[in-house]
PDB file of C-alpha atoms in Angstrom:
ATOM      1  CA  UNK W   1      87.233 109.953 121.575  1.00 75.00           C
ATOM      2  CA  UNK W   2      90.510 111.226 120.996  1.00 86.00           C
ATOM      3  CA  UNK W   3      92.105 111.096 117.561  1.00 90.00           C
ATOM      4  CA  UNK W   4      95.315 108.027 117.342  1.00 95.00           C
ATOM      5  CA  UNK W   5      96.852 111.425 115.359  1.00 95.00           C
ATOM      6  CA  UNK W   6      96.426 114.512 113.400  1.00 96.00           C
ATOM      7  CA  UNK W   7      98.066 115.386 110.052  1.00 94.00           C
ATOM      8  CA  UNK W   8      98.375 119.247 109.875  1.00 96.00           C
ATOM      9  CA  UNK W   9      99.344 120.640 106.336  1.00 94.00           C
ATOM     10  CA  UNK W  10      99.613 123.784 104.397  1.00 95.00           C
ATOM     11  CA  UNK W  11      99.722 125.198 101.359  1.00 95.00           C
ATOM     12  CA  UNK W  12      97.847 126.984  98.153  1.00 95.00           C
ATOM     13  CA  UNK W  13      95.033 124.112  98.524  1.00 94.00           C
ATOM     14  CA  UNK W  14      94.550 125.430 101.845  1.00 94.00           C
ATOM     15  CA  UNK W  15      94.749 128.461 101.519  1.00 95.00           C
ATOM     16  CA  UNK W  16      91.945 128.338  99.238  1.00 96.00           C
ATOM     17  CA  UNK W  17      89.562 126.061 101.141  1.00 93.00           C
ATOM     18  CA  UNK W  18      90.133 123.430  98.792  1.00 93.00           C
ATOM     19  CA  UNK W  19      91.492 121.007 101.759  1.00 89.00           C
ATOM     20  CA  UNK W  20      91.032 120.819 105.386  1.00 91.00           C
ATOM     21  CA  UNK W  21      94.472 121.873 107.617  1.00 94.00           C
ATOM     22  CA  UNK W  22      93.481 119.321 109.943  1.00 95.00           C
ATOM     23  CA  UNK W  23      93.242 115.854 109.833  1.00 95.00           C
ATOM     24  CA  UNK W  24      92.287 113.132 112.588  1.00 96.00           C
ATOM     25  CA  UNK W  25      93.980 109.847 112.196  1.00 96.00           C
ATOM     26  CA  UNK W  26      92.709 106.880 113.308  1.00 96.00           C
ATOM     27  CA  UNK W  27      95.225 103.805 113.505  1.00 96.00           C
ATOM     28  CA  UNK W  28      94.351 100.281 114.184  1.00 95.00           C
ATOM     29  CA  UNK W  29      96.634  96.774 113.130  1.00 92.00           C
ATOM     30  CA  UNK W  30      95.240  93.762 111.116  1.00 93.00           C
ATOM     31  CA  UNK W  31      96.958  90.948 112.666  1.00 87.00           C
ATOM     32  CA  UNK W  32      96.169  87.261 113.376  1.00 82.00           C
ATOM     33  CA  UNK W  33      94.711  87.010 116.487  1.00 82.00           C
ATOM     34  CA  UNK W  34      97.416  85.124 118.096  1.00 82.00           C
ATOM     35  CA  UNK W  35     100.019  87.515 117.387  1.00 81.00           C
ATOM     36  CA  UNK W  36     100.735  87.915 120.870  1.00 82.00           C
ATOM     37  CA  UNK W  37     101.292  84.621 121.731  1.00 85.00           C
ATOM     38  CA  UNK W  38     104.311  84.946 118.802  1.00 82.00           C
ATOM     39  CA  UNK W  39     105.716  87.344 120.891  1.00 82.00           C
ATOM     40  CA  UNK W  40     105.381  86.483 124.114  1.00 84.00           C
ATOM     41  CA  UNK W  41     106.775  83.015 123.052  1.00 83.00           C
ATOM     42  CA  UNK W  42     109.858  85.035 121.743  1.00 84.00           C
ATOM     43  CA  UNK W  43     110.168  86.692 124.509  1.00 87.00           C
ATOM     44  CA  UNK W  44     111.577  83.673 126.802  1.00 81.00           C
ATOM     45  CA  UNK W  45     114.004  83.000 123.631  1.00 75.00           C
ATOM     46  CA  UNK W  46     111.680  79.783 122.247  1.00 78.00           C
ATOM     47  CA  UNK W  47     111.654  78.557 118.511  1.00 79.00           C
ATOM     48  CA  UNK W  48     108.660  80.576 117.020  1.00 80.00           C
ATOM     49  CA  UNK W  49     107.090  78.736 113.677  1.00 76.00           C
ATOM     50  CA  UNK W  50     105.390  81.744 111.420  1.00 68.00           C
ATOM     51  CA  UNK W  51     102.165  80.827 109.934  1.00 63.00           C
ATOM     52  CA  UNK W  52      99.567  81.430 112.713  1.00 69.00           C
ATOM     53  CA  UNK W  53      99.818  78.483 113.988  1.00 79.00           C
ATOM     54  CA  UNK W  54     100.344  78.953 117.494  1.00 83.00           C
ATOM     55  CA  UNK W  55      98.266  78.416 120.635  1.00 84.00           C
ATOM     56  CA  UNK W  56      98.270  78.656 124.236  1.00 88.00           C
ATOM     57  CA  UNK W  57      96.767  75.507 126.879  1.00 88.00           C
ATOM     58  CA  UNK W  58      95.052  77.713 129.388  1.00 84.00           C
ATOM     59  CA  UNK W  59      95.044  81.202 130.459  1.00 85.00           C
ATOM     60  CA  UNK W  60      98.120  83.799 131.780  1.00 85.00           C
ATOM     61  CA  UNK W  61      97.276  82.593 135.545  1.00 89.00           C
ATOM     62  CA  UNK W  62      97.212  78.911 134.865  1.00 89.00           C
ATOM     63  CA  UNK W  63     100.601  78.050 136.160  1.00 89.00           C
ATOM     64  CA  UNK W  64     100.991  75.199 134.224  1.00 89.00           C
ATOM     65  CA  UNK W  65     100.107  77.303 130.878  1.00 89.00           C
ATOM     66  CA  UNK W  66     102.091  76.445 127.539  1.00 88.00           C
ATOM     67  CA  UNK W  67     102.598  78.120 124.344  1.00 87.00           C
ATOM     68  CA  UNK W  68     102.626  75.782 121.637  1.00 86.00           C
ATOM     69  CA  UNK W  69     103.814  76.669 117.898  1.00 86.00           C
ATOM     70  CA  UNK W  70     103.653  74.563 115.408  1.00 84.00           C
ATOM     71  CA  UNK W  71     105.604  74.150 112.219  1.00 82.00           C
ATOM     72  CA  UNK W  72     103.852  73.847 108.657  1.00 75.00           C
ATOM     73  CA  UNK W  73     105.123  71.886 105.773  1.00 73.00           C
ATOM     74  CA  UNK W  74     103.849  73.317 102.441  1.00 66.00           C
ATOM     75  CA  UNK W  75     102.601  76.633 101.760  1.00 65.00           C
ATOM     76  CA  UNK W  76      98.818  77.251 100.338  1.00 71.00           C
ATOM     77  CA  UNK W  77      99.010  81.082  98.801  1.00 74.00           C
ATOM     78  CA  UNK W  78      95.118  81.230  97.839  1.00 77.00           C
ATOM     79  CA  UNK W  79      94.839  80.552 102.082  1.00 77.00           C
ATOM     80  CA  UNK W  80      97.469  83.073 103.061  1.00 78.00           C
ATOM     81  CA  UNK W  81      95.891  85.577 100.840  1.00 78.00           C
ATOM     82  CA  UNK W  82      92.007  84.867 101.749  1.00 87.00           C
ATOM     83  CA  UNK W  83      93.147  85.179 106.011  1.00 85.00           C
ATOM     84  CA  UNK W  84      95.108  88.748 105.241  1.00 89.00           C
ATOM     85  CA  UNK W  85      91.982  90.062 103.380  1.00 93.00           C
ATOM     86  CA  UNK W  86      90.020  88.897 105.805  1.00 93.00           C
ATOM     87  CA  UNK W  87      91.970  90.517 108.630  1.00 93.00           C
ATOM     88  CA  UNK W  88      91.908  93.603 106.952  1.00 95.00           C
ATOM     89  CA  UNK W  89      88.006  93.828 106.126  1.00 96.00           C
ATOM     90  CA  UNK W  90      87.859  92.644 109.890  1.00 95.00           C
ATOM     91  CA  UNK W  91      89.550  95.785 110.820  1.00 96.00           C
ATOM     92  CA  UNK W  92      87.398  98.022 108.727  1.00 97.00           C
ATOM     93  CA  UNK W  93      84.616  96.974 110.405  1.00 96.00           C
ATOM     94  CA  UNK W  94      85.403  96.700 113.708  1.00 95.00           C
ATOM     95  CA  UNK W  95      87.051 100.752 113.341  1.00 95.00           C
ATOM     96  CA  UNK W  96      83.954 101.402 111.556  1.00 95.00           C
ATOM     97  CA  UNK W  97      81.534 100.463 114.677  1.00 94.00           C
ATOM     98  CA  UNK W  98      82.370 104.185 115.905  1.00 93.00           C
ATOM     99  CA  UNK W  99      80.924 107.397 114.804  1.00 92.00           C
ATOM    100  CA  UNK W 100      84.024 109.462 113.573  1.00 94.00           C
ATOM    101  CA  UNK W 101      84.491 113.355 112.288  1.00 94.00           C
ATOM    102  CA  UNK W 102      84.197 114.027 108.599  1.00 92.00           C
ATOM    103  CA  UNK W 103      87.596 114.693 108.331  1.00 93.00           C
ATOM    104  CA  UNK W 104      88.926 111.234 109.727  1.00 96.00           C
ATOM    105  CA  UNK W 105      91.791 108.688 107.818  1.00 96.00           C
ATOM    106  CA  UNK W 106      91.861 105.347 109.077  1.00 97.00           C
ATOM    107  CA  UNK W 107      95.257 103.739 108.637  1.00 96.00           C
ATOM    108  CA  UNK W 108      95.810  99.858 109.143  1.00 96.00           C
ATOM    109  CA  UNK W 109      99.207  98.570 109.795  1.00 93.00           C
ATOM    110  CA  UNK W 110      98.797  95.371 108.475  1.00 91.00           C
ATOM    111  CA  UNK W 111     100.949  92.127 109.596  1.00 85.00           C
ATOM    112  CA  UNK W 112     100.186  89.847 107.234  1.00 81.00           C
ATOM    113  CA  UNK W 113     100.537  85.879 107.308  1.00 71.00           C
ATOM    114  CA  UNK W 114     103.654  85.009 105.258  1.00 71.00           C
ATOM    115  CA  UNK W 115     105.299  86.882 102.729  1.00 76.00           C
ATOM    116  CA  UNK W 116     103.887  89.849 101.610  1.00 80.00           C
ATOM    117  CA  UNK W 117     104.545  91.127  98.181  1.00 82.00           C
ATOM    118  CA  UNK W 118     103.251  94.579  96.425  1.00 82.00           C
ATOM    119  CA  UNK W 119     101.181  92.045  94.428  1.00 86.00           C
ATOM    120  CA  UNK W 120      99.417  90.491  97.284  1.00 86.00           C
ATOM    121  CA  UNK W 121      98.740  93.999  98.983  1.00 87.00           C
ATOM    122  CA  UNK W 122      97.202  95.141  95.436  1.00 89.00           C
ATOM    123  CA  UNK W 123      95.024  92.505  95.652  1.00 91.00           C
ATOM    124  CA  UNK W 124      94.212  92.782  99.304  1.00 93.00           C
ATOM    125  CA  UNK W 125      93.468  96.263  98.330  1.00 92.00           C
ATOM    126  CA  UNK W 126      90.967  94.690  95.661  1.00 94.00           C
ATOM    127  CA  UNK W 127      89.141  92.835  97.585  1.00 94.00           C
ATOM    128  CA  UNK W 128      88.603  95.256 100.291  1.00 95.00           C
ATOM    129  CA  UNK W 129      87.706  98.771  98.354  1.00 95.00           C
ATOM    130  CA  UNK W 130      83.836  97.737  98.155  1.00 94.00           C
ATOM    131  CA  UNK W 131      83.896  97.896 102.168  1.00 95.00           C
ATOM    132  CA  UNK W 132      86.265 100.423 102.437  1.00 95.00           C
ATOM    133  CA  UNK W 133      84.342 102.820 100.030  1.00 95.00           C
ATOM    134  CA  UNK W 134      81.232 102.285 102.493  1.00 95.00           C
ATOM    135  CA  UNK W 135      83.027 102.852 105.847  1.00 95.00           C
ATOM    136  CA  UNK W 136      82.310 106.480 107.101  1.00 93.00           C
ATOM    137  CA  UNK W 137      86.046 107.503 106.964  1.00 96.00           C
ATOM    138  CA  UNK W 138      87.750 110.086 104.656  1.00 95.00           C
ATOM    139  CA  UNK W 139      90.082 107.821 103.578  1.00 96.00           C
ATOM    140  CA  UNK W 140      91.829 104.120 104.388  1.00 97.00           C
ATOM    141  CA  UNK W 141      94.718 103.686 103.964  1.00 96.00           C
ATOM    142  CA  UNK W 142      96.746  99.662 104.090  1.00 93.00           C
ATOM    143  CA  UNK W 143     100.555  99.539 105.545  1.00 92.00           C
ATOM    144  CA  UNK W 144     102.948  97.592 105.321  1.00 88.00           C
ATOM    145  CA  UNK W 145     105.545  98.791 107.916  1.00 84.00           C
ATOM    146  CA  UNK W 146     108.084  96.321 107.735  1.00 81.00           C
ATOM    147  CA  UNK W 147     108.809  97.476 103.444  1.00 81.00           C
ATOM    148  CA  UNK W 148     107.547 100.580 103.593  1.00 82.00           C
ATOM    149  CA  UNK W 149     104.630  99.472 101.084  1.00 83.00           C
ATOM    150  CA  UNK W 150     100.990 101.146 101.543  1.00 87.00           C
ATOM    151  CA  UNK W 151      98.252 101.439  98.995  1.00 90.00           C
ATOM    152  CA  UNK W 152      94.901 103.402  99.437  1.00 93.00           C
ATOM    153  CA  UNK W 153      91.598 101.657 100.064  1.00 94.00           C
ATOM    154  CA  UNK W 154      89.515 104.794  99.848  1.00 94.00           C
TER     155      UNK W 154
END
């Protein structure tokens, strides 16, 4: 299996054996799993509704095939929270099926459901060090492209 990346450094730490050069990075997303309906609905310049709540009525060769999405009136934070940790620990352990060198970081971009705050990633980051801490990578690491947030796991 070849590594998604590898993080060279140098240095005095190095130098010393203190810390590998080389580093394999493995990268994988946490995203609902009908992201790509979102975009492929965007795509042909529909009305996309955020929230996850979005389906298709048959399969890419059904001709007749529609992409639905659906709007949502109120907002339930304790939900939006529990289905971003969940898509993270999901991640985790789907990466964490493999057999990986000792030396491997596993980074998940995560798209979150709704608004994502550094609050809410701390305490995605909360809820997912236990299984983090027993995956058999050197580190994980949780991104948040979009503001340039990330917080380590392990």
């Amino acid at each position: 299996h070849e590594p998604d990346g590898i993080l060279k450094i140098r240095g005095w730490l190095v130098n010393r054996n203190h810390l590998p050069a080389n580093y394999l990075v493995e990268m994988t997303t946490a995203a609902h799993p009908n992201a790509h309906l979102m975009r492929e609905l965007l795509s042909t310049h529909e009305i996309v509704y955020g929230g996850g709540h979005i389906e298709a009525t048959g399969t890419k060769k059904d001709p007749n095939r529609k992409i639905i999405s659906k709007p949502v009136v109120g907002y339930d934070d304790a939900k939006e929270h529990d289905t971003n940790s969940e898509l993270v620990k999901a991640a985790i352990k789907q990466k964490s099926k493999k057999e990986y060198p000792s030396n491997t970081i596993l980074a998940i971009n995560l798209r979150p459901e709704g608004i994502l705050t550094l609050q809410k990633l701390a305490k995605i980051e909360e809820d997912n060090r236990l299984i983090a801490n027993a995956s058999n990578f050197l580190g994980v690491y949780l991104i948040y492209i979009e503001d340039g947030l990330s917080i380590r796991l392990k």
